[in-house]
Short mmCIF file of C-alpha atoms in Angstrom, two decimals:
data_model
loop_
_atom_site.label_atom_id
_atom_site.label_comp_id
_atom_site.label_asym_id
_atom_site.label_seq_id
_atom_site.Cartn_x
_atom_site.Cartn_y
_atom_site.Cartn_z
CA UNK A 805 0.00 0.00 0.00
CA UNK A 806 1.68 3.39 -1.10
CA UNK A 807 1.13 6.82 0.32
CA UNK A 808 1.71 9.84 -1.80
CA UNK A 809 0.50 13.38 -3.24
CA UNK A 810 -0.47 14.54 -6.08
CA UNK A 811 -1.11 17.82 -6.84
CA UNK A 812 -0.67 21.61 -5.84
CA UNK A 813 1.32 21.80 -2.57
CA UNK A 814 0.58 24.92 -0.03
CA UNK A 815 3.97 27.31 -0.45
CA UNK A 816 5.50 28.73 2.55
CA UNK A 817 4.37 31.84 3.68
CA UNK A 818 8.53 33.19 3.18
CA UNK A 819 7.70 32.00 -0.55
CA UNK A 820 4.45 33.71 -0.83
CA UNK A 821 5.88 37.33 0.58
CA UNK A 822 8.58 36.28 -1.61
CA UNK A 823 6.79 36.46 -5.01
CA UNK A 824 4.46 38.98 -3.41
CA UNK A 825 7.66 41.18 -3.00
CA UNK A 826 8.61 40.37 -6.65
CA UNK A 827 5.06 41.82 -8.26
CA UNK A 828 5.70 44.74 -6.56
CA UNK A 829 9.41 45.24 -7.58
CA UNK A 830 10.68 45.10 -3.39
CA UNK A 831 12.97 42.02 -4.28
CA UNK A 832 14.62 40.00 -7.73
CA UNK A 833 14.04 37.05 -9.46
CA UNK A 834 16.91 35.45 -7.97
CA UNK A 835 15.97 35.52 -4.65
CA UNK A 836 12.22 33.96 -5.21
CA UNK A 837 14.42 31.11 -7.19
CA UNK A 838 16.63 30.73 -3.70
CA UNK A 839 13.47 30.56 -1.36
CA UNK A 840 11.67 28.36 -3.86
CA UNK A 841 15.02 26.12 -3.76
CA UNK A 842 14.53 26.20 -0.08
CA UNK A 843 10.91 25.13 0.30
CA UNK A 844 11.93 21.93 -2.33
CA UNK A 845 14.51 20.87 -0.15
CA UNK A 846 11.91 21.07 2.91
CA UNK A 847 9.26 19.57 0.94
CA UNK A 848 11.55 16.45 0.09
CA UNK A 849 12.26 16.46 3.76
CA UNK A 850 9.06 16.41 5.07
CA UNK A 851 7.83 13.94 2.81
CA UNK A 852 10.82 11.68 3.67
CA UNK A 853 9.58 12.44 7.41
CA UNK A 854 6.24 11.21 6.59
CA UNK A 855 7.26 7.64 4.80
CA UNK A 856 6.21 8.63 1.27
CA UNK A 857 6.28 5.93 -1.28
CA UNK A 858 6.82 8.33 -4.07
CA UNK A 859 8.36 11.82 -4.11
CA UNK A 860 6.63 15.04 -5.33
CA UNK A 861 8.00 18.50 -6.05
CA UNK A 862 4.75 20.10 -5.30
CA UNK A 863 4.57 22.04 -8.60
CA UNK A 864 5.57 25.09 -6.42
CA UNK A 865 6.53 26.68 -9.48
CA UNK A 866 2.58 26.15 -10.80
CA UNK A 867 0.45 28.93 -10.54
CA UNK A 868 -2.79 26.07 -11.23
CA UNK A 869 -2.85 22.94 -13.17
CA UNK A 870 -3.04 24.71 -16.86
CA UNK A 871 -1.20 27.88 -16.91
CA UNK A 872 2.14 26.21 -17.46
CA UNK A 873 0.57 25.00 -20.53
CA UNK A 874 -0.96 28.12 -21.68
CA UNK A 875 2.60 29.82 -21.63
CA UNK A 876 4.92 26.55 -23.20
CA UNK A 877 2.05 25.58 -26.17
CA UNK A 878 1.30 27.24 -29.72
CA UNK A 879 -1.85 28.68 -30.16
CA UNK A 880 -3.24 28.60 -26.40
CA UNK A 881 -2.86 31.13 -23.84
CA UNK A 882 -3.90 32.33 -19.94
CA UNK A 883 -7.14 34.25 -19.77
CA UNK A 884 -9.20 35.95 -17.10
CA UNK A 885 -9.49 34.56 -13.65
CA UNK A 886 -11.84 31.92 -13.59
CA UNK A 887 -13.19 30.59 -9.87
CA UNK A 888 -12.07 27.20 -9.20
CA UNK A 889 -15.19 24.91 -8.45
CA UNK A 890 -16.62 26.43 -4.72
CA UNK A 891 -13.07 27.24 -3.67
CA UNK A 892 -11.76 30.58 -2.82
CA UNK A 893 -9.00 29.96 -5.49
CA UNK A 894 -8.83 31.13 -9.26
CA UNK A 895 -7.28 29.85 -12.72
CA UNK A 896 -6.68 30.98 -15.59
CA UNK A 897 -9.14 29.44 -18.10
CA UNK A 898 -7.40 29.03 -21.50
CA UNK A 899 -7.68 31.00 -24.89
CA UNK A 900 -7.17 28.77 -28.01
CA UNK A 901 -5.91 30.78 -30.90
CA UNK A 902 -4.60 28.39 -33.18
CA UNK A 903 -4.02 24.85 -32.91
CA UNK A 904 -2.67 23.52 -29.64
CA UNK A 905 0.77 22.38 -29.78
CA UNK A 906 3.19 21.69 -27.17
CA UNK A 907 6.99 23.46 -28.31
CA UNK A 908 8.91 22.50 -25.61
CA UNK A 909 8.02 20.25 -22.50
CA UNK A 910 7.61 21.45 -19.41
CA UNK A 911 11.55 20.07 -17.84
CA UNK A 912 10.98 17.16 -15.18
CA UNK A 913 11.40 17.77 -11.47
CA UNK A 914 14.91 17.14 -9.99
CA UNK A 915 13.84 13.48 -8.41
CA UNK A 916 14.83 9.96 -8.18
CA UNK A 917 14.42 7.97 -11.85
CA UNK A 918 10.94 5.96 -11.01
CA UNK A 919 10.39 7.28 -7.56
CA UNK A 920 8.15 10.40 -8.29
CA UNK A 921 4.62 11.10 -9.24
CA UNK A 922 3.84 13.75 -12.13
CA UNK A 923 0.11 15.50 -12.02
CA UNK A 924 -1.11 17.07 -15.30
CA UNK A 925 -4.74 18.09 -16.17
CA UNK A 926 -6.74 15.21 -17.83
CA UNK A 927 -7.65 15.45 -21.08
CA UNK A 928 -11.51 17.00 -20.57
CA UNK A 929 -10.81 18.92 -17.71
CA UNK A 930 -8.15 20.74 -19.93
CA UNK A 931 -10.65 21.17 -22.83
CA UNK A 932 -13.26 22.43 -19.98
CA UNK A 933 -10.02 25.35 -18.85
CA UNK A 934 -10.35 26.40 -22.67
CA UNK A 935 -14.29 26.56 -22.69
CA UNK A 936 -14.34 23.50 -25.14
CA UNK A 937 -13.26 25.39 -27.80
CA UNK A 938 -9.74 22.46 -28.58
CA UNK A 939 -10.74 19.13 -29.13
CA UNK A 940 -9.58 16.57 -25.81
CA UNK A 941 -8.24 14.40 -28.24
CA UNK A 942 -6.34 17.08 -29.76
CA UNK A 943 -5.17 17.95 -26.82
CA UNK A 944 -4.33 15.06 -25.90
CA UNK A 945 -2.00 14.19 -28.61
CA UNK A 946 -0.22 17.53 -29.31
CA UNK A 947 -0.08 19.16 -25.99
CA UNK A 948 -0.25 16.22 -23.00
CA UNK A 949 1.69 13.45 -25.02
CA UNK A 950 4.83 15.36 -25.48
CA UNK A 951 4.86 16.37 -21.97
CA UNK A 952 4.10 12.73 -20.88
CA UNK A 953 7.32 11.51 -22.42
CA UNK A 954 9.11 14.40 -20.95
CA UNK A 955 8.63 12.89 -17.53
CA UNK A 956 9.07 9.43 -18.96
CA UNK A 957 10.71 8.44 -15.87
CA UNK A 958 8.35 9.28 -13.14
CA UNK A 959 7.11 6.28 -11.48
CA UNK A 960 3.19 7.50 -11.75
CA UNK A 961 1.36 9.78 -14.00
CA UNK A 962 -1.83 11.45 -12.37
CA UNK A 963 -4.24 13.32 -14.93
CA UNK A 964 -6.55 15.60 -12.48
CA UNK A 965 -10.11 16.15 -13.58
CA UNK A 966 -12.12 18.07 -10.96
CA UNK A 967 -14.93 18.65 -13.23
CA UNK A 968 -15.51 15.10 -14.39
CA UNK A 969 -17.67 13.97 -11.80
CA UNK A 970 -19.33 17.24 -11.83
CA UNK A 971 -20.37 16.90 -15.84
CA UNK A 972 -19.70 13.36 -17.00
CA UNK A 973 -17.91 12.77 -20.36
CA UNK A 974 -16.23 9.83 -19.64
CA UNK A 975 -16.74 8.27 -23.08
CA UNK A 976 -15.17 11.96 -24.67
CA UNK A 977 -12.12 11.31 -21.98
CA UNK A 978 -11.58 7.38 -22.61
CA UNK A 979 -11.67 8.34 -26.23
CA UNK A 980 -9.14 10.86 -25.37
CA UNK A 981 -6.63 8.90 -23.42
CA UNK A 982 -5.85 6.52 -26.04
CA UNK A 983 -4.02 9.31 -27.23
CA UNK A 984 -1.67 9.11 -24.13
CA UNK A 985 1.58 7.00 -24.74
CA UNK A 986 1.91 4.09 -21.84
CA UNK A 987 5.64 4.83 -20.97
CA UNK A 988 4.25 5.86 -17.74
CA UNK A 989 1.60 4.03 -15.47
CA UNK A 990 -1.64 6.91 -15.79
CA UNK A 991 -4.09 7.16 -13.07
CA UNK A 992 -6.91 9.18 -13.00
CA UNK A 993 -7.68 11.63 -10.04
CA UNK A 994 -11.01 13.04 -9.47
CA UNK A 995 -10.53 15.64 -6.54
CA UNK A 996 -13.08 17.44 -4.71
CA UNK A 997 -16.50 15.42 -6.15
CA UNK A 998 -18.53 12.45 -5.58
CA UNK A 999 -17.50 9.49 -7.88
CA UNK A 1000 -20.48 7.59 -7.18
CA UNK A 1001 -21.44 8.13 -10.87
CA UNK A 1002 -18.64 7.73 -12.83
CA UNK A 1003 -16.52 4.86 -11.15
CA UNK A 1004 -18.38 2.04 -12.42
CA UNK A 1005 -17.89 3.37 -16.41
CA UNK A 1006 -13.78 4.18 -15.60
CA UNK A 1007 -13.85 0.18 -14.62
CA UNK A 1008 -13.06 0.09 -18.34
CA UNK A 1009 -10.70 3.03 -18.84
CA UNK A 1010 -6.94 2.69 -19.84
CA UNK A 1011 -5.75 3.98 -16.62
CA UNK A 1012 -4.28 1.69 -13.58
CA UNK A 1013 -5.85 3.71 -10.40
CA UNK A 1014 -8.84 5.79 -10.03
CA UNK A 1015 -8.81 8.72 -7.10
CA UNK A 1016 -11.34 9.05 -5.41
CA UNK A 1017 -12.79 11.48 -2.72
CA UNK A 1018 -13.64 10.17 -0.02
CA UNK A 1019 -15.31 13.03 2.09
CA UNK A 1020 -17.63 13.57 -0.98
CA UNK A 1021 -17.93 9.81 -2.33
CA UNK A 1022 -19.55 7.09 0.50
CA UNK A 1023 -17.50 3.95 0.93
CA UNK A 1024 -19.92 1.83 -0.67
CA UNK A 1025 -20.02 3.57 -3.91
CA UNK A 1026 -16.72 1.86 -4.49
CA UNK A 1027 -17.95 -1.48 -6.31
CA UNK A 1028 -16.66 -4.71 -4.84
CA UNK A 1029 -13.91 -6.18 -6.65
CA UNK A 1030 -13.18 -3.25 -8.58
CA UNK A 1031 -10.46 -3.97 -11.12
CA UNK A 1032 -8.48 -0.89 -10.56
CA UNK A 1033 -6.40 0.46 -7.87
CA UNK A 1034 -8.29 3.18 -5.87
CA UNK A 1035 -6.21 6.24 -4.54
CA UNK A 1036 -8.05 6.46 -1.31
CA UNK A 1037 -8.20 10.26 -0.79
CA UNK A 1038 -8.46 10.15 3.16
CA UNK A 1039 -7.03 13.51 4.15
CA UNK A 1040 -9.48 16.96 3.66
CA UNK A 1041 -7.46 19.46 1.72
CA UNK A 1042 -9.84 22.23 2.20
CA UNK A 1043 -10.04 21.58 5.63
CA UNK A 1044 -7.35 23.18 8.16
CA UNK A 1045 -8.58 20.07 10.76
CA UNK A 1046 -5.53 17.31 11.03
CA UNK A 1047 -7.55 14.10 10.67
CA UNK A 1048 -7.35 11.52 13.54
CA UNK A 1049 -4.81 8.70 12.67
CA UNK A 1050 -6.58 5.84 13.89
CA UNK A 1051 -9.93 6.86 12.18
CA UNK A 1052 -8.05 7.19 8.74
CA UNK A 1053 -6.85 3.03 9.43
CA UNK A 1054 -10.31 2.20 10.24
CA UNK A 1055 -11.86 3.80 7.22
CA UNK A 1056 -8.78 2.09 4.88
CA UNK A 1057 -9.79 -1.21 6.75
CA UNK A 1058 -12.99 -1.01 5.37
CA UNK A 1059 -12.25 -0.09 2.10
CA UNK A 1060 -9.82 -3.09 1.87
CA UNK A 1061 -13.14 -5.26 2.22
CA UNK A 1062 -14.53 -3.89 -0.95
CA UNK A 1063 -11.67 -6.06 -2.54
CA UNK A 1064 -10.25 -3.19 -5.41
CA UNK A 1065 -7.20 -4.22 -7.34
CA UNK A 1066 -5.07 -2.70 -4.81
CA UNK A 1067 -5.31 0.82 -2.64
CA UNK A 1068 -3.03 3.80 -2.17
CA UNK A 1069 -3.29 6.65 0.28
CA UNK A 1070 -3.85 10.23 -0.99
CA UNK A 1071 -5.35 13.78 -0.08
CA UNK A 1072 -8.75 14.24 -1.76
CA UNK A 1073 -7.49 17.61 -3.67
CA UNK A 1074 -4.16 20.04 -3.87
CA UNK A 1075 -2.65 20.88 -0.58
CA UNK A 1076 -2.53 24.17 -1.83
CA UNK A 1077 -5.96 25.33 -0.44
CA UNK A 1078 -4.37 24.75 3.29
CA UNK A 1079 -1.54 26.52 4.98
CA UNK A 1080 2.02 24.44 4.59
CA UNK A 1081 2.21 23.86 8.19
CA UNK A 1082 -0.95 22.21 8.02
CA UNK A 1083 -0.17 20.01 4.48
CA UNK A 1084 2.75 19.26 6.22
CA UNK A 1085 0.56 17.53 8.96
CA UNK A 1086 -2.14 15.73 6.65
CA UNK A 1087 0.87 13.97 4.68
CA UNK A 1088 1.66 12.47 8.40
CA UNK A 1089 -1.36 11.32 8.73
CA UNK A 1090 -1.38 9.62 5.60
CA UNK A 1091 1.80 7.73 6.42
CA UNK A 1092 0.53 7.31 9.81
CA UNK A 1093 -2.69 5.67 8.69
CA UNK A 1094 -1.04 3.13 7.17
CA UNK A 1095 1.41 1.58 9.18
CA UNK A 1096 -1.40 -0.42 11.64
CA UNK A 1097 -2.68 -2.11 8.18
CA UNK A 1098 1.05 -3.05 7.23
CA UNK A 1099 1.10 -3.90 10.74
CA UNK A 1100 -1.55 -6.70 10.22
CA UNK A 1101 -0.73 -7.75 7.09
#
């Protein structure tokens, strides 16, 4: 049983005043880049602390899941703030202009060869940032693919879709990810909504794990012997309560009996929408809340 993030990590509040400082021309690029340096090296520390099966870099340098994108592609780019789901957060949706094409890959994070998990946006929730108006498919294949063999050796590709279990189109995504080379396991992540409606249908899709929210979802929407691996998303990212260890086992234990392919632990969104001492906490807990099931094993 692993125990990783995905994701959006919560940035230090010294990195915060730090780019804060740097809109309003009181400090320089090169110091953001030394205090962004520093909250990697913590991150990889406290994730180390907390028994992490694979390594993230927290896309600290990700303003949300599809700006990068709108900056490295042809014919896309970042438009007006657009509120993210009920959150207090924004992104900004994307302007297609010409065809979507991927230049130059995003570079890989500075982690161990097949120890670290990569998070892009899924195919529809990427065509949903741009209004619909580029093709999943075609985004797909010209913007995601590239970047997919960019970070051909990460250990686990997640493609986020927070709107899928909002608005459906699995079919439109399925078709989609066949457009995804396999270099990479791909697991689908569906933060911040109840999967009760969709699971059953992405029984079929070419992805190895399925996350799923489990402060949204109930237990028993989870169909017994479900053939994929579910990413148990056990800690509350828009909650700043630390979840009780013991409760988090007990919940897992339960899940086990539902007999999935296998089961790894996860938050049920970006740790971004809680303060960094906080994240720092939940990913505790989700080490934590697995060590009495290895335990009796």
């Amino acid at each position: 049983m692993r125990a990783f993030f995905p994701g959006i990590y919560a940035r230090s509040e010294e990195l915060v005043q730090a780019t804060r400082d740097l809109d309003r021309g009181r400090t320089t690029a090169e110091a953001v880049d030394e205090q962004l340096e520093r909250d990697l090296r913590e991150l990889a520390a406290v994730q180390k602390d907390a028994g992490l099966d694979l390594l993230s870099d927290g896309l600290l340098r990700w303003q949300d899941l599809f700006r990068p994108f709108a900056e490295a592609a042809e014919g896309l780019s970042a438009r007006p703030l657009v509120r993210f789901l009920d959150t207090n957060t924004f992104f900004r949706a994307v302007l297609v202009d010409g065809k979507p094409r991927l230049t130059e890959p995003l570079p890989a994070p500075d982690l161990p060869a097949g120890r670290w998990v990569a998070t892009l946006p899924s195919p529809t929730a990427f065509a949903r940032a741009a209004d619909d108006a580029a093709d999943p498919r075609a985004l797909a294949a010209d913007v995601l693919a590239p970047q997919i063999e960019a970070y051909a050796d990460a250990g686990l590709l997640v493609l986020a879709d927070p709107f899928l279990t909002r608005e459906g189109r699995v079919s439109e995504l399925v078709q989609a990810l066949a457009e995804l080379p396999d270099r990479v396991p791909l697991a689908l992540w569906l933060p911040f909504g109840d999967a009760s409606s969709v699971l059953g249908e992405l029984a079929e899709a070419p992805v190895s794990a399925v996350g799923v929210d489990f402060y949204l979802t109930p237990l028993d929407a989870v169909p017994e012997d479900y053939p994929k691996e579910i990413m148990a998303g056990i800690v509350d990212a828009r909650s700043s309560v630390v979840e009780d260890r013991s409760e988090l086992a007990r919940f897992v234990g339960e899940l086990g009996l539902r007999k999935p392919a296998e089961i790894s632990l996860i938050p049920n969104g970006d740790l971004q929408f809680v303060s960094e001492p906080i994240a720092r906490q939940k990913l505790a807990c989700l080490g934590d809340a697995r060590s009495p099931l290895e335990e009796a094993a």
